[in-house]
Amino acid sequence: MTATITGPTDAVAARRWRLPAALRHGSLVIGGTILLLIVAAALFAPLITWHDPYAQNIVARRVPPIWYGWFWDHPKATWTHPLGTDKLGRDYWTRLVYGARISLLIGTATTIMSGLIGTTLGMAAGYFGRKVDLVVSFLVTTRLAMPVVLVALAVVAKQGSSLVVVILVLGSLLWDRFAVVMRSVTQQARSRDYVTAAQALGCSTPRILIGEILPNVANPLIVIATVEMANAILFEAALSFLGLGVQPPLPSWGLMLAEAKEDIFFSPWMITIPGLGLFALILAINLVGDGLRDASVSRGRA
Amino acid sequence: MLSYALRRLIIGVLVMFVVSGITFTLTNAAIDPARAIAGEGATSDDVEAIRKSYGFDRPLAARYVAWLGQALQGDLGSSYRQRRPVVDVIMERLPVTLKLGGLALAFALVLSIPLAIAAALRPNSWIDRIALLFALFGQAMPTFWFALLGIVVFSVNLRWLPASGSGTTAHFILPAIALGYYAAPTLMRLMRAGMIDVLASDYIRTARAKGLSEARVVLKHALRNAVLPVVSVAAVQFGFMLGGSVVIETIFAMQGVGYLAWESISLSDLPVTQAIVLMISLIYIVLTLSADLLNAWLDPRIRIG
């Protein structure tokens, strides 16, 4: 077993769990392609669907997807509704595509909000240290001690649970990872020469933080943003699934899953399709995040 | 060590106070307790009368102090719906949630640790790739969707496992797997990274040079050191799982604290909601505190630095 006796430098290289060499840039490519497809579908939703996402059709309820026609000769499964219809006769493909808009909107808006809060706190803690650091650490510990799902549920329950409320609630809860990571990278950047130089030149503190440090810690910031975006999308889906997130008739994927739950026995495809949408979106975002991290790590070492 | 422990303990207590304050404010802002007690058909006069007689018209701060004073004596009030002490209501449901969390954690560890060790022994081999795929999928799989798919396959099609309830251990299998798979990727990544670090260290080289068998080197010398950070993170994950059990328990209609939380929120049962949030926070704080103290005790660098 001499092959497993590796030197410390090999250990550093092997420590990061990287995709196989051929797939390493592939992770970015695959993730990026799926993500772009979903974003494009969401943006051009009216062009690639031929129904109204809210239009109900009593005579075409619970129509199965097209492959039921291919494999089991189901007479109702036609290209009119390629992914079938839900219990109210709404076209599933159309709702799936419009649902991507909601997930992406919530993911982006929440990440921007939590990113602003977390980055501000983290950079302040990392740059000023001492008491500021203590206060921020305390805030992060407090935030981590609060169960996100429960607090979000309790707040959303009576606030009329609109899209905006869900974004505000998740945005004000999911900043902890931003703060932790930005604190540590700012601490490292603070003692670098370029910061000392800027201080010697008499630059103002905001200018040093925003003009000098922020561009140099942008890489980890973007990686965390992908993680938190995926997180926010999952939380929205979970809240909507529990009936306390985005409200009907909006086509949120979590809500579609909740509505399909009662049809689980006879129409299992109804829960499979929106779940696949969520799975593909989260996987794509994670792959992009992993790819970006690998890219920044190898560049940092070169 | 003692001063470190004391400092951490004080911070833990402070966090608990702040969390209780935030929880009290948020839930009171979100839920109107007087309206909740009065019920659906009550007139606004009734609601006002209840508001006065229960003292809900007093300022929030005064109510918080009164509530905190009682809470410190172990009295968390009475459930509006069940007309019983909150402590009784929760204690009745706690075993189900603890069993679910424990089984889920066990599943996560059983899945992640052997896979991570195998992956760490041969980085970039096929087994490493499989482990990576497992982790990628686990991270991208929404827990509740995974649970629903489990119901479709194992309850509806194969009829092996029950789809709802919490009566027997069989009822816990699907929920525990769904909840555990969500926690597994984090543990797997940590275990793999730790194991690779340890395997490259000098004392493992020494152990190998002494001619110990590979199994002994890996299982006795390396695993012991690499598993420590995993244990402390697993403790924290257990705390997160209690929060995550809200979704899972609701899907499987399990009579646990998570389902109780969802019920109490949708029925505006304020005292129960507050108590559950506080209890989960307390468990999280105690778990992280013990994990930190354990690490500090094992690694003197932490308590000095």
Short mmCIF file of N, CA and C in Angstrom, two decimals, chain A residues 144-220:
data_model
loop_
_atom_site.label_atom_id
_atom_site.label_comp_id
_atom_site.label_asym_id
_atom_site.label_seq_id
_atom_site.Cartn_x
_atom_site.Cartn_y
_atom_site.Cartn_z
N LEU A 144 -27.84 31.72 14.44
CA LEU A 144 -27.74 30.28 14.21
C LEU A 144 -28.60 29.50 15.20
N ALA A 145 -28.82 30.07 16.38
CA ALA A 145 -29.60 29.37 17.39
C ALA A 145 -31.09 29.40 17.08
N MET A 146 -31.49 30.26 16.12
CA MET A 146 -32.92 30.34 15.82
C MET A 146 -33.27 29.43 14.64
N PRO A 147 -34.19 28.50 14.82
CA PRO A 147 -34.56 27.60 13.72
C PRO A 147 -35.25 28.35 12.57
N VAL A 148 -34.58 28.38 11.40
CA VAL A 148 -35.06 29.20 10.28
C VAL A 148 -36.49 28.86 9.88
N VAL A 149 -36.76 27.55 9.66
CA VAL A 149 -38.08 27.16 9.16
C VAL A 149 -39.18 27.64 10.11
N LEU A 150 -38.97 27.39 11.41
CA LEU A 150 -40.00 27.74 12.39
C LEU A 150 -40.22 29.24 12.48
N VAL A 151 -39.11 30.00 12.57
CA VAL A 151 -39.25 31.45 12.68
C VAL A 151 -39.91 32.00 11.42
N ALA A 152 -39.45 31.53 10.25
CA ALA A 152 -40.05 31.99 9.00
C ALA A 152 -41.53 31.66 8.96
N LEU A 153 -41.88 30.43 9.35
CA LEU A 153 -43.29 30.02 9.36
C LEU A 153 -44.11 30.93 10.25
N ALA A 154 -43.60 31.17 11.48
CA ALA A 154 -44.35 31.96 12.44
C ALA A 154 -44.58 33.37 11.94
N VAL A 155 -43.54 33.97 11.34
CA VAL A 155 -43.68 35.34 10.87
C VAL A 155 -44.59 35.40 9.64
N VAL A 156 -44.35 34.47 8.70
CA VAL A 156 -45.10 34.49 7.45
C VAL A 156 -46.58 34.18 7.70
N ALA A 157 -46.86 33.38 8.74
CA ALA A 157 -48.23 32.91 8.98
C ALA A 157 -49.25 34.04 8.97
N LYS A 158 -48.94 35.13 9.67
CA LYS A 158 -49.95 36.16 9.80
C LYS A 158 -49.69 37.39 8.91
N GLN A 159 -48.56 37.42 8.22
CA GLN A 159 -48.23 38.60 7.43
C GLN A 159 -48.84 38.55 6.03
N GLY A 160 -49.75 37.64 5.79
CA GLY A 160 -50.39 37.57 4.47
C GLY A 160 -49.53 36.83 3.47
N SER A 161 -48.40 36.32 3.90
CA SER A 161 -47.50 35.48 3.11
C SER A 161 -47.52 35.75 1.61
N SER A 162 -47.06 36.93 1.21
CA SER A 162 -46.91 37.21 -0.22
C SER A 162 -45.46 36.93 -0.61
N LEU A 163 -45.19 37.07 -1.91
CA LEU A 163 -43.83 36.88 -2.41
C LEU A 163 -42.85 37.79 -1.69
N VAL A 164 -43.25 39.06 -1.51
CA VAL A 164 -42.37 40.05 -0.89
C VAL A 164 -42.06 39.67 0.56
N VAL A 165 -43.10 39.22 1.28
CA VAL A 165 -42.89 38.85 2.68
C VAL A 165 -41.91 37.68 2.78
N VAL A 166 -42.09 36.68 1.90
CA VAL A 166 -41.18 35.53 1.93
C VAL A 166 -39.74 35.98 1.68
N ILE A 167 -39.56 36.89 0.70
CA ILE A 167 -38.21 37.38 0.40
C ILE A 167 -37.63 38.13 1.60
N LEU A 168 -38.43 39.02 2.20
CA LEU A 168 -37.93 39.79 3.33
C LEU A 168 -37.57 38.89 4.51
N VAL A 169 -38.43 37.92 4.79
CA VAL A 169 -38.17 37.04 5.93
C VAL A 169 -36.92 36.20 5.70
N LEU A 170 -36.82 35.55 4.52
CA LEU A 170 -35.65 34.72 4.25
C LEU A 170 -34.39 35.58 4.16
N GLY A 171 -34.51 36.76 3.55
CA GLY A 171 -33.36 37.65 3.41
C GLY A 171 -32.81 38.09 4.76
N SER A 172 -33.71 38.26 5.73
CA SER A 172 -33.23 38.71 7.04
C SER A 172 -32.80 37.54 7.92
N LEU A 173 -32.94 36.31 7.40
CA LEU A 173 -32.51 35.16 8.21
C LEU A 173 -31.26 34.47 7.67
N LEU A 174 -31.05 34.51 6.35
CA LEU A 174 -30.01 33.65 5.77
C LEU A 174 -28.67 34.35 5.54
N TRP A 175 -28.28 35.28 6.42
CA TRP A 175 -27.04 36.02 6.19
C TRP A 175 -25.86 35.46 6.96
N ASP A 176 -26.08 34.42 7.79
CA ASP A 176 -25.02 33.98 8.70
C ASP A 176 -23.75 33.53 7.99
N ARG A 177 -23.91 32.73 6.91
CA ARG A 177 -22.72 32.20 6.23
C ARG A 177 -21.92 33.32 5.56
N PHE A 178 -22.64 34.31 4.98
CA PHE A 178 -21.96 35.47 4.41
C PHE A 178 -21.08 36.13 5.47
N ALA A 179 -21.67 36.36 6.66
CA ALA A 179 -20.94 37.06 7.72
C ALA A 179 -19.71 36.27 8.16
N VAL A 180 -19.87 34.96 8.36
CA VAL A 180 -18.76 34.15 8.84
C VAL A 180 -17.60 34.15 7.84
N VAL A 181 -17.93 33.91 6.56
CA VAL A 181 -16.86 33.81 5.56
C VAL A 181 -16.23 35.18 5.29
N MET A 182 -17.05 36.21 5.15
CA MET A 182 -16.49 37.53 4.86
C MET A 182 -15.64 38.04 6.01
N ARG A 183 -16.00 37.65 7.23
CA ARG A 183 -15.19 38.05 8.38
C ARG A 183 -13.78 37.46 8.25
N SER A 184 -13.69 36.17 7.95
CA SER A 184 -12.37 35.55 7.94
C SER A 184 -11.55 36.01 6.74
N VAL A 185 -12.16 36.19 5.57
CA VAL A 185 -11.34 36.63 4.43
C VAL A 185 -10.93 38.11 4.58
N THR A 186 -11.78 38.91 5.23
CA THR A 186 -11.40 40.31 5.46
C THR A 186 -10.26 40.40 6.46
N GLN A 187 -10.30 39.53 7.47
CA GLN A 187 -9.20 39.48 8.43
C GLN A 187 -7.87 39.22 7.74
N GLN A 188 -7.90 38.26 6.78
CA GLN A 188 -6.67 37.95 6.06
C GLN A 188 -6.24 39.12 5.18
N ALA A 189 -7.23 39.76 4.53
CA ALA A 189 -6.88 40.84 3.60
C ALA A 189 -6.37 42.08 4.32
N ARG A 190 -6.83 42.28 5.57
CA ARG A 190 -6.53 43.51 6.30
C ARG A 190 -5.02 43.76 6.43
N SER A 191 -4.26 42.67 6.62
CA SER A 191 -2.83 42.86 6.88
C SER A 191 -2.00 42.84 5.59
N ARG A 192 -2.67 42.76 4.43
CA ARG A 192 -1.93 42.75 3.17
C ARG A 192 -1.32 44.12 2.88
N ASP A 193 -0.30 44.13 2.03
CA ASP A 193 0.42 45.37 1.72
C ASP A 193 -0.48 46.43 1.08
N TYR A 194 -1.37 45.97 0.17
CA TYR A 194 -2.16 46.97 -0.54
C TYR A 194 -3.09 47.73 0.40
N VAL A 195 -3.52 47.05 1.48
CA VAL A 195 -4.36 47.75 2.46
C VAL A 195 -3.53 48.73 3.26
N THR A 196 -2.35 48.27 3.71
CA THR A 196 -1.46 49.16 4.45
C THR A 196 -1.11 50.38 3.60
N ALA A 197 -0.87 50.14 2.31
CA ALA A 197 -0.54 51.25 1.42
C ALA A 197 -1.68 52.24 1.34
N ALA A 198 -2.90 51.71 1.20
CA ALA A 198 -4.06 52.59 1.11
C ALA A 198 -4.24 53.38 2.39
N GLN A 199 -3.97 52.69 3.54
CA GLN A 199 -4.09 53.40 4.81
C GLN A 199 -3.05 54.50 4.90
N ALA A 200 -1.81 54.20 4.44
CA ALA A 200 -0.73 55.18 4.50
C ALA A 200 -1.05 56.39 3.61
N LEU A 201 -1.75 56.14 2.51
CA LEU A 201 -2.12 57.23 1.61
C LEU A 201 -3.24 58.08 2.19
N GLY A 202 -3.81 57.63 3.30
CA GLY A 202 -4.86 58.40 3.95
C GLY A 202 -6.24 58.17 3.35
N CYS A 203 -6.46 57.02 2.73
CA CYS A 203 -7.78 56.72 2.20
C CYS A 203 -8.77 56.57 3.35
N SER A 204 -10.02 56.93 3.10
CA SER A 204 -11.04 56.78 4.14
C SER A 204 -11.35 55.30 4.32
N THR A 205 -11.85 54.95 5.50
CA THR A 205 -12.14 53.55 5.79
C THR A 205 -13.16 52.94 4.82
N PRO A 206 -14.29 53.63 4.53
CA PRO A 206 -15.23 53.05 3.55
C PRO A 206 -14.56 52.80 2.21
N ARG A 207 -13.66 53.71 1.82
CA ARG A 207 -13.00 53.57 0.54
C ARG A 207 -12.09 52.33 0.54
N ILE A 208 -11.38 52.12 1.66
CA ILE A 208 -10.52 50.94 1.75
C ILE A 208 -11.36 49.67 1.69
N LEU A 209 -12.47 49.68 2.46
CA LEU A 209 -13.31 48.48 2.52
C LEU A 209 -13.93 48.16 1.16
N ILE A 210 -14.50 49.19 0.52
CA ILE A 210 -15.23 48.94 -0.72
C ILE A 210 -14.30 48.92 -1.93
N GLY A 211 -13.32 49.84 -1.95
CA GLY A 211 -12.47 49.96 -3.13
C GLY A 211 -11.30 48.98 -3.14
N GLU A 212 -10.77 48.66 -1.96
CA GLU A 212 -9.57 47.81 -1.93
C GLU A 212 -9.87 46.37 -1.53
N ILE A 213 -10.59 46.21 -0.41
CA ILE A 213 -10.76 44.85 0.12
C ILE A 213 -11.84 44.09 -0.65
N LEU A 214 -12.98 44.72 -0.87
CA LEU A 214 -14.10 44.01 -1.50
C LEU A 214 -13.74 43.34 -2.83
N PRO A 215 -13.06 44.05 -3.76
CA PRO A 215 -12.73 43.38 -5.02
C PRO A 215 -11.83 42.16 -4.82
N ASN A 216 -11.02 42.18 -3.75
CA ASN A 216 -10.10 41.07 -3.52
C ASN A 216 -10.75 39.89 -2.81
N VAL A 217 -11.93 40.10 -2.23
CA VAL A 217 -12.61 38.98 -1.60
C VAL A 217 -13.87 38.62 -2.38
N ALA A 218 -13.93 39.09 -3.63
CA ALA A 218 -15.13 38.85 -4.44
C ALA A 218 -15.34 37.36 -4.72
N ASN A 219 -14.23 36.61 -4.90
CA ASN A 219 -14.37 35.19 -5.23
C ASN A 219 -15.14 34.40 -4.17
N PRO A 220 -14.66 34.39 -2.91
CA PRO A 220 -15.44 33.66 -1.90
C PRO A 220 -16.86 34.21 -1.77
#
